[in-house]
Short mmCIF file of C-alpha atoms in Angstrom, two decimals:
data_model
loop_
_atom_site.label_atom_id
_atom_site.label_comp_id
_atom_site.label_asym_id
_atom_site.label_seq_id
_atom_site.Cartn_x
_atom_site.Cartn_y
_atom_site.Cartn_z
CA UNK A 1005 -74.51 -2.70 171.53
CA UNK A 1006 -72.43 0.55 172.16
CA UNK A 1007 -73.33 1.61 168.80
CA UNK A 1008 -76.28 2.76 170.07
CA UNK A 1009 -74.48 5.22 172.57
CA UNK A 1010 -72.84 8.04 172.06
CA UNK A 1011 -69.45 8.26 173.67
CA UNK A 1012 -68.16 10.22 176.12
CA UNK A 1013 -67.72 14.11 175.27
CA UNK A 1014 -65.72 15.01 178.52
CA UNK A 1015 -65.07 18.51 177.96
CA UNK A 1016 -63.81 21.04 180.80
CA UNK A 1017 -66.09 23.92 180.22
CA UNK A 1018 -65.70 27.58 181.60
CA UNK A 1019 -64.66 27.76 185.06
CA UNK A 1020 -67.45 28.24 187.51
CA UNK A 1021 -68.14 31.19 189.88
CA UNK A 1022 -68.36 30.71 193.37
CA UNK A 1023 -69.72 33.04 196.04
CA UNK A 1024 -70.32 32.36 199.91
CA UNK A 1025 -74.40 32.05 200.88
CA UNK A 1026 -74.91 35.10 202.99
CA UNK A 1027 -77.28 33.43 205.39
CA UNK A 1028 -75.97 31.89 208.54
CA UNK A 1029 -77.45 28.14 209.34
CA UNK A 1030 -79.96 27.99 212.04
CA UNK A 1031 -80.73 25.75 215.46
CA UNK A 1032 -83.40 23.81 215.38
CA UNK A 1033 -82.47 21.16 218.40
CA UNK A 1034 -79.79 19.30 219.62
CA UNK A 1035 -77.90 17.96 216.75
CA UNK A 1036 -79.99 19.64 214.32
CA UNK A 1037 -78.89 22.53 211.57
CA UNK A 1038 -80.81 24.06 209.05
CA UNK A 1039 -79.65 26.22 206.03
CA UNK A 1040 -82.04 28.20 203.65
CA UNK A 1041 -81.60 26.95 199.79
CA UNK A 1042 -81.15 29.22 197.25
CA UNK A 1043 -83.59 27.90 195.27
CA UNK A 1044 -86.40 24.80 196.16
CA UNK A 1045 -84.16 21.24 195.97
CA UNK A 1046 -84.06 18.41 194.37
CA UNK A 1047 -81.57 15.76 195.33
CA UNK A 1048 -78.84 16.10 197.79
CA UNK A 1049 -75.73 13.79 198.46
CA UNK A 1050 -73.34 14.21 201.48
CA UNK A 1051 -69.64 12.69 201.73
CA UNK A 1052 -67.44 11.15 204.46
CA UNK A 1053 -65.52 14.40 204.37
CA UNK A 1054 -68.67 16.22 205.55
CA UNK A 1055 -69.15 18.24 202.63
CA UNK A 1056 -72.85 18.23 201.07
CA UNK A 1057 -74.31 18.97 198.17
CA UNK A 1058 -77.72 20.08 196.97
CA UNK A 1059 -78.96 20.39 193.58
CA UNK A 1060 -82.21 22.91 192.98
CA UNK A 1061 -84.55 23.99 190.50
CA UNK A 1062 -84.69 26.92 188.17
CA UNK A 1063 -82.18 28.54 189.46
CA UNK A 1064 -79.32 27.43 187.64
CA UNK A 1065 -76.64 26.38 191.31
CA UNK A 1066 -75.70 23.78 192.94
CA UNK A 1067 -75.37 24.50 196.52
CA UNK A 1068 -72.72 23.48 198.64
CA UNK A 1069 -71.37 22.96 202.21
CA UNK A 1070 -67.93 22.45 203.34
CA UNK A 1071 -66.18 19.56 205.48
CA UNK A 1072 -66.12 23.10 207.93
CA UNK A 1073 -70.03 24.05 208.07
CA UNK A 1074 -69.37 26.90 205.13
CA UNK A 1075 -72.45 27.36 202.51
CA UNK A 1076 -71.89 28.79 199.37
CA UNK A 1077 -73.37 28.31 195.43
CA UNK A 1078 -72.14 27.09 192.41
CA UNK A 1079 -73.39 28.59 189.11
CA UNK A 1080 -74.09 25.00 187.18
CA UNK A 1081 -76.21 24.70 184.48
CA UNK A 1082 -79.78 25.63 183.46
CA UNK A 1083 -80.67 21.83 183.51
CA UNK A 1084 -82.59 20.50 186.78
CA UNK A 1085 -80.75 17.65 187.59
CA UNK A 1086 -80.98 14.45 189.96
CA UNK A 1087 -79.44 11.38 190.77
CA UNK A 1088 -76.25 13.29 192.54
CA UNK A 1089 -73.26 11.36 193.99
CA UNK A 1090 -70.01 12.69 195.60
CA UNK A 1091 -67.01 10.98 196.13
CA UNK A 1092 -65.97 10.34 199.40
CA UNK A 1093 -63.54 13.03 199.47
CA UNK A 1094 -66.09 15.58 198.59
CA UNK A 1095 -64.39 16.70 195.68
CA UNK A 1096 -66.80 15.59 192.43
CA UNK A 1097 -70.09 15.41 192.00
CA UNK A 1098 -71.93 13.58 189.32
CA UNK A 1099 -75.52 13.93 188.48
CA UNK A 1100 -77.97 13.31 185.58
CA UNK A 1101 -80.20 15.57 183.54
CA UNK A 1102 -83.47 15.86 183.83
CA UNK A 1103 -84.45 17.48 180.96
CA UNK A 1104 -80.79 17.02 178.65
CA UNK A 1105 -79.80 13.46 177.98
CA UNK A 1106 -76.77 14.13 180.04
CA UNK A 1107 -74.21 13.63 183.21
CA UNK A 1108 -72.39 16.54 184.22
CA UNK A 1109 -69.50 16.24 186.33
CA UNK A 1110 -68.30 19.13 188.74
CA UNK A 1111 -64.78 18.99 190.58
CA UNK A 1112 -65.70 21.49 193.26
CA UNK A 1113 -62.44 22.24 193.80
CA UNK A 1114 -60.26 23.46 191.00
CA UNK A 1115 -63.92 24.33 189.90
CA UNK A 1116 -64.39 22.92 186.31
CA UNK A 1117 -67.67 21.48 184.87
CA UNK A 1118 -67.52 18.30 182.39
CA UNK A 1119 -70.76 16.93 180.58
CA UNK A 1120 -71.16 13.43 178.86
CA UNK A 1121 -74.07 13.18 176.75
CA UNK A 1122 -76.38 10.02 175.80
CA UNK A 1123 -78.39 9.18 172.91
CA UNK A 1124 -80.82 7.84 175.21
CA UNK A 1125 -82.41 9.43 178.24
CA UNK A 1126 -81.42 8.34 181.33
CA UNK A 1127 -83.29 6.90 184.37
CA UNK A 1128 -80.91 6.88 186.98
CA UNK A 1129 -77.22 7.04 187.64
CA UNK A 1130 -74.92 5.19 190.81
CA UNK A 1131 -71.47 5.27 191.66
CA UNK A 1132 -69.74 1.70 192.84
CA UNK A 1133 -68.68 2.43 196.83
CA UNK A 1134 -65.63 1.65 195.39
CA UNK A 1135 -65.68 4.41 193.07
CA UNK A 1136 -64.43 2.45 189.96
CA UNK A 1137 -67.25 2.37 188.05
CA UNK A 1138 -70.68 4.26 186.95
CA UNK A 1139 -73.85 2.73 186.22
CA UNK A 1140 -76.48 4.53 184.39
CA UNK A 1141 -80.09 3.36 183.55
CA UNK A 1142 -80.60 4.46 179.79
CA UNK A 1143 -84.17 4.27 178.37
CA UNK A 1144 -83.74 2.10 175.97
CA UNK A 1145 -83.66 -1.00 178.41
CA UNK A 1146 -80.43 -1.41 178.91
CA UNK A 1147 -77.61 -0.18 181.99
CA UNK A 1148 -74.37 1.03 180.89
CA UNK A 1149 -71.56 0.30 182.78
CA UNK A 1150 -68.60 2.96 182.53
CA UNK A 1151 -65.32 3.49 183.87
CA UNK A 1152 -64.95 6.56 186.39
CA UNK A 1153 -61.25 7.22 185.65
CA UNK A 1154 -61.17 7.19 182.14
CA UNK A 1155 -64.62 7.20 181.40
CA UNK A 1156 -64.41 3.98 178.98
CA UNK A 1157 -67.58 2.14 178.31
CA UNK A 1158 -66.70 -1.65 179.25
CA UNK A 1159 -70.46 -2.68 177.88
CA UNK A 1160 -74.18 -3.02 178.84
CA UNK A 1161 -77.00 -4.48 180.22
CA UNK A 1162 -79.85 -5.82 178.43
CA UNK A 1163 -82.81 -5.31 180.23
CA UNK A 1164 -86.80 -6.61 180.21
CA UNK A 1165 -87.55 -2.96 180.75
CA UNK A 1166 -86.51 0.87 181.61
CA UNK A 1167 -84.55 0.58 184.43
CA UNK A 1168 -86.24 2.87 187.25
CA UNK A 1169 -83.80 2.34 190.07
CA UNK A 1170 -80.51 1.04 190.56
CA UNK A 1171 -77.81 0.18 193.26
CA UNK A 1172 -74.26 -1.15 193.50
CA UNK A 1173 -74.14 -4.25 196.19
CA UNK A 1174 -71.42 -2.98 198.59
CA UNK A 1175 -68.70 -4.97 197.51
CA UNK A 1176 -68.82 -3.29 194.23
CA UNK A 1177 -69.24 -6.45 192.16
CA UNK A 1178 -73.08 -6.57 191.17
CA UNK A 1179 -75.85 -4.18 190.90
CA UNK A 1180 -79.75 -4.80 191.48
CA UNK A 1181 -82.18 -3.32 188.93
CA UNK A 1182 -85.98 -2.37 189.23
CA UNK A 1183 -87.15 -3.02 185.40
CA UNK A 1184 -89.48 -5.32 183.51
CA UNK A 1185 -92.81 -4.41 182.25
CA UNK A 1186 -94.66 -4.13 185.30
CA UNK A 1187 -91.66 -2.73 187.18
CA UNK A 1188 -91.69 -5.02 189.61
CA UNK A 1189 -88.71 -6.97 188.72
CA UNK A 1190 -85.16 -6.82 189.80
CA UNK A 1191 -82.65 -8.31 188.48
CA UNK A 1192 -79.09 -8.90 189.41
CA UNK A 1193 -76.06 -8.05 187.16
CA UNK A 1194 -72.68 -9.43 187.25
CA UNK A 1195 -70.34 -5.82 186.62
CA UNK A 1196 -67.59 -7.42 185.01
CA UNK A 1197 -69.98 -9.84 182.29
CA UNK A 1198 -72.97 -7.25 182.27
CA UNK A 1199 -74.81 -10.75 182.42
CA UNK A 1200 -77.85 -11.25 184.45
CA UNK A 1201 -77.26 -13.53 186.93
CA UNK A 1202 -80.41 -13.73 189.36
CA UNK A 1203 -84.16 -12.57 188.94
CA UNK A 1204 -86.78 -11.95 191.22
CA UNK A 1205 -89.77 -10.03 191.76
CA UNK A 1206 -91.86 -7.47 194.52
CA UNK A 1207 -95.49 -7.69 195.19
CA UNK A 1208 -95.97 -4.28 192.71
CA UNK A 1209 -94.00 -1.76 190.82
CA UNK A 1210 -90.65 -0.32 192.28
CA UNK A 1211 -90.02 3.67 192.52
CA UNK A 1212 -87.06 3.18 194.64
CA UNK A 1213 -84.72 0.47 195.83
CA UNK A 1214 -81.95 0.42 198.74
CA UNK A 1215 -79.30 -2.11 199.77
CA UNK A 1216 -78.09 -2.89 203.30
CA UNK A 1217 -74.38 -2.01 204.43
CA UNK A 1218 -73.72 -5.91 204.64
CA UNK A 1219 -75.52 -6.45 201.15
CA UNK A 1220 -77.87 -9.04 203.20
CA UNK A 1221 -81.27 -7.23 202.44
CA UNK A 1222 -83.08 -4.76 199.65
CA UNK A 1223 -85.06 -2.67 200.19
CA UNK A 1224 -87.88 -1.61 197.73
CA UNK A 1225 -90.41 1.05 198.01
CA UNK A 1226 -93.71 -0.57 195.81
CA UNK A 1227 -97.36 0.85 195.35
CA UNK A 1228 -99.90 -1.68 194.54
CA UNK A 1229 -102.78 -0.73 193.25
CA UNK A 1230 -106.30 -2.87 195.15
CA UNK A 1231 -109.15 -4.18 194.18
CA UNK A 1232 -111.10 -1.17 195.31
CA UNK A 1233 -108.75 0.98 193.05
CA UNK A 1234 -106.92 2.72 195.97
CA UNK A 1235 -102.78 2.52 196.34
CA UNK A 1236 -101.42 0.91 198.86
CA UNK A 1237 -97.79 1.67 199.34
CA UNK A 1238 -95.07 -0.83 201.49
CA UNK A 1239 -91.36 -0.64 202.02
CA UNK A 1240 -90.30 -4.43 201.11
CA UNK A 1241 -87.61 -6.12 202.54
CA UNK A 1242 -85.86 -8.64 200.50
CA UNK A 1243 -83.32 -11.09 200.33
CA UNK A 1244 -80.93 -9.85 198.25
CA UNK A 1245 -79.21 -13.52 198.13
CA UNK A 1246 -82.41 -15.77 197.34
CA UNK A 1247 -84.72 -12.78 196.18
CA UNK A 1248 -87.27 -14.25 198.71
CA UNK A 1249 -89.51 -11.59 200.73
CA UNK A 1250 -89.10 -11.10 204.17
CA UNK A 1251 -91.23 -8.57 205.53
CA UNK A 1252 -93.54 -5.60 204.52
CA UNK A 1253 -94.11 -2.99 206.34
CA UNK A 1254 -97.32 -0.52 205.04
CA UNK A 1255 -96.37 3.26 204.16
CA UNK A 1256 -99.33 5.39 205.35
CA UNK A 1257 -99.55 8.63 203.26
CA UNK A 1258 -101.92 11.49 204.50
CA UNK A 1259 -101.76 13.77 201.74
CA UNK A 1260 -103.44 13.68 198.78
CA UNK A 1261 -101.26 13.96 196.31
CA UNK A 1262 -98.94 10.77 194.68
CA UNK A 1263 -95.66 11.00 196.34
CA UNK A 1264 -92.04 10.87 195.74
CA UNK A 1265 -90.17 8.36 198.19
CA UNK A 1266 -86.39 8.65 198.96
CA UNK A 1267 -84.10 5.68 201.56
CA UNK A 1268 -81.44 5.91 203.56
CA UNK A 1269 -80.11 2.91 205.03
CA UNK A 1270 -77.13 1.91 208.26
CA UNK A 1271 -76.52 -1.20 209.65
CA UNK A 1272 -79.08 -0.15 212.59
CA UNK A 1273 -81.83 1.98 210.92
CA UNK A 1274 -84.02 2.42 207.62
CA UNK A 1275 -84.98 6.08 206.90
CA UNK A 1276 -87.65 6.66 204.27
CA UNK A 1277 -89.01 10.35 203.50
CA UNK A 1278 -92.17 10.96 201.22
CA UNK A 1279 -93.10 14.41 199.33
CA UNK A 1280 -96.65 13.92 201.43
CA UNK A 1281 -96.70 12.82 205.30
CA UNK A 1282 -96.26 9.64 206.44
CA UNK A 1283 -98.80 8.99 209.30
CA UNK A 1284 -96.93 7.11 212.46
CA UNK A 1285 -99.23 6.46 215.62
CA UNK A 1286 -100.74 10.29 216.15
CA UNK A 1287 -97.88 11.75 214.20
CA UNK A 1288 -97.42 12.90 210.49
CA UNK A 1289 -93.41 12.90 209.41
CA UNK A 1290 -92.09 13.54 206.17
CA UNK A 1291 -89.15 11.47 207.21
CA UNK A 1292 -89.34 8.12 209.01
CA UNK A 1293 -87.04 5.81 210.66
CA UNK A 1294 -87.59 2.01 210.87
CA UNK A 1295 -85.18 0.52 213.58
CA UNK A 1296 -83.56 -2.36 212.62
CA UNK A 1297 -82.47 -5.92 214.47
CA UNK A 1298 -81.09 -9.04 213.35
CA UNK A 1299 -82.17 -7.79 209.64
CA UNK A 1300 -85.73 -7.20 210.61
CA UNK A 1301 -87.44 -4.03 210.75
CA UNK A 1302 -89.39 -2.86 213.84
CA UNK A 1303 -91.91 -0.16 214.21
CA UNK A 1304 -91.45 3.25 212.66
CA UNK A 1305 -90.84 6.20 214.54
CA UNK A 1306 -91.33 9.77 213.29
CA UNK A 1307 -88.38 11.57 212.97
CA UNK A 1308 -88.38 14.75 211.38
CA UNK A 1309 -90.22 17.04 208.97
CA UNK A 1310 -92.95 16.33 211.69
CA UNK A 1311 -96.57 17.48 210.05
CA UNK A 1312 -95.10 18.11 206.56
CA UNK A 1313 -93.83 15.88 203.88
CA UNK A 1314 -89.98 16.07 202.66
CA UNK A 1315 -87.91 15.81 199.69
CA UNK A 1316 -84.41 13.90 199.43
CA UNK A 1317 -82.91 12.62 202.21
CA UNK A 1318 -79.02 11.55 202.12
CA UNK A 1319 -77.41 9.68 204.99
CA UNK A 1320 -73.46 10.17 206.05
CA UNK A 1321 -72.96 7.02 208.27
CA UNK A 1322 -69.80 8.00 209.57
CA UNK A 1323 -70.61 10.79 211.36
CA UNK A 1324 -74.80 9.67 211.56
CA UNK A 1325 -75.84 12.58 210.18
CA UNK A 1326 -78.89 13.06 208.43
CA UNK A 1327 -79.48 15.38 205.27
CA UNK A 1328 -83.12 16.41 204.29
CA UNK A 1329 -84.59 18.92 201.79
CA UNK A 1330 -87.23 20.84 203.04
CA UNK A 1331 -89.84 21.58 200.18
CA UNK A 1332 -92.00 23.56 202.04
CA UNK A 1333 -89.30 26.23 203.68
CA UNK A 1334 -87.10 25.91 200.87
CA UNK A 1335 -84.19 25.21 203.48
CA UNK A 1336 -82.12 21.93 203.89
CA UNK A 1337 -82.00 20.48 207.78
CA UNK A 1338 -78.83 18.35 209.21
CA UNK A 1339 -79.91 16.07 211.65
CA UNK A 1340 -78.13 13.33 214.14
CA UNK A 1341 -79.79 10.13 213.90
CA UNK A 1342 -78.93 6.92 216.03
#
């Protein structure tokens, strides 16, 4: 199975140049910050430290805010690249390629970059909560499962399909794949085996999938195409024990154009943004927040990007803060959230 892989080439490259971003964040409300992006961005991950990170497109930076509220950019790598995770310490950031078949690594702070390459594209990338181990989606159907300390493959996955989302249950043990044919299955893996140990399936293909804090529910974002050949788009909430479904709630898109769908999730709220508004009630949000109770979720409530649709979200449930990318002012906005 490995043979198909190539292994790791972990490689410090030259050491990166830092400067500090000469614009100051702005107010926006209560609880709310906003900081202009170098460049427009793509994904963006934030740590229990406080320190987030952004990475954008065409411009060659990552940029980057300190546990202290600094901004400053990193001179990366010409590659666009999504998928990011940080360490709870704020200290590395992993991220995939989207246009290289690779995962760089940056240690912001003795400021060294390290790339592993793959013989096969890949489709996403997670890092355990615990930290111990990667997973990345490959496209040749299969998840490989890697060591984060010494970067050893312990084996992979084989899979029904490209693997189009992925995350780690929270005790670290298991991880639940969107894949199959249709894209509409998910299937549980057992880390240590590789070996699939449960299967079960959405109402329609998966873009993204999210797990609870408690590992109780998933949550998949699925667009079904109807009879009279429009989309209609739901967040799905499943059992992540049984795979049984146990509520849908519809996505209403205003915009015309297909969007891109990002979720947060705490133990008391599910945030989804899209690329195109969301319509709630009167409003149109590019980032919506589902309350939730006993597991179940109750009517959305706009919450931010109101009348415009938004990029990446990342959630830091320590301190409830809310990270969004804002396409259309090329800025990223820190928000409180309940």
């Amino acid at each position: 199975m490995l043979t198909n892989f190539v292994r790791a080439t972990y490689k410090p490259l030259a050491a990166l140049a830092f400067w500090l971003l000469a614009a100051q964040p702005a107010s926006l409300a209560q609880g709310t910050t906003s900081f202009p992006l170098p460049a427009p961005g793509l994904d963006i991950a934030m740590s229990a430290s406080g320190v987030a990170v952004v990475t954008t497109s065409g411009a060659s930076l990552l940029w980057v805010r300190d546990e202290n509220g600094n901004a400053r950019n990193v001179a990366f790598t010409p590659d666009d690249c999504v998928a990011l995770t940080l360490t709870r310490d704020g200290l590395t950031a992993r991220m995939r390629g989207t246009v290289s078949s690779n995962m760089f690594l940056v240690d912001l702070g003795p400021d060294q970059l390290s790339v592993r390459s793959y013989s096969s594209s890949t489709t996403d990338f997670v890092l355990t909560p615990d930290e111990r181990t990667i997973l990345t989606g490959l496209s040749n159907n299969t998840m490989l499962v890697t060591s984060s300390a010494t970067y050893q493959d312990f084996g992979a996955a084989s899979l029904s399909g490209i693997p189009r989302s992925i995350v780690a249950s929270p005790n670290s043990k298991f991880a639940f794949v969107a894949t199959g044919a249709s894209g509409r299955s998910i299937v549980k893996v057992r880390l240590s085996s590789r070996a699939i140990v449960d299967q079960f399936e959405a109402s329609g293909p998966i873009s993204k999938l999210a797990i609870s804090p408690n590992g109780r529910q998933l949550y998949a974002i699925v667009a079904r195409t109807l009879a009279d050949g429009s989309t209609r788009r739901t967040l799905e909430v499943l059992d992540a024990r049984r795979g049984t479904r146990l509520q849908s709630r519809r996505l209403s898109v205003a915009g015309s154009q297909a969007p891109s769908f990002d979720v947060e999730t705490s133990s008391t709220s599910v945030f989804a943004s899209s690329t195109e508004p969301l319509t709630v009630g009167s409003q149109q949000a590019g980032v919506i927040r589902f309350p939730v109770r006993a597991g179940a979720l109750l009517a959305p409530r706009a919450l931010t990007s109101i009348g415009t649709g938004a990029g990446a979200i990342a959630l830091d449930r320590g301190s409830k803060s809310l990270g969004v990318i804002n396409p259309d002012s090329q800025t990223v906005t820190f928000q409180q959230v309940p």
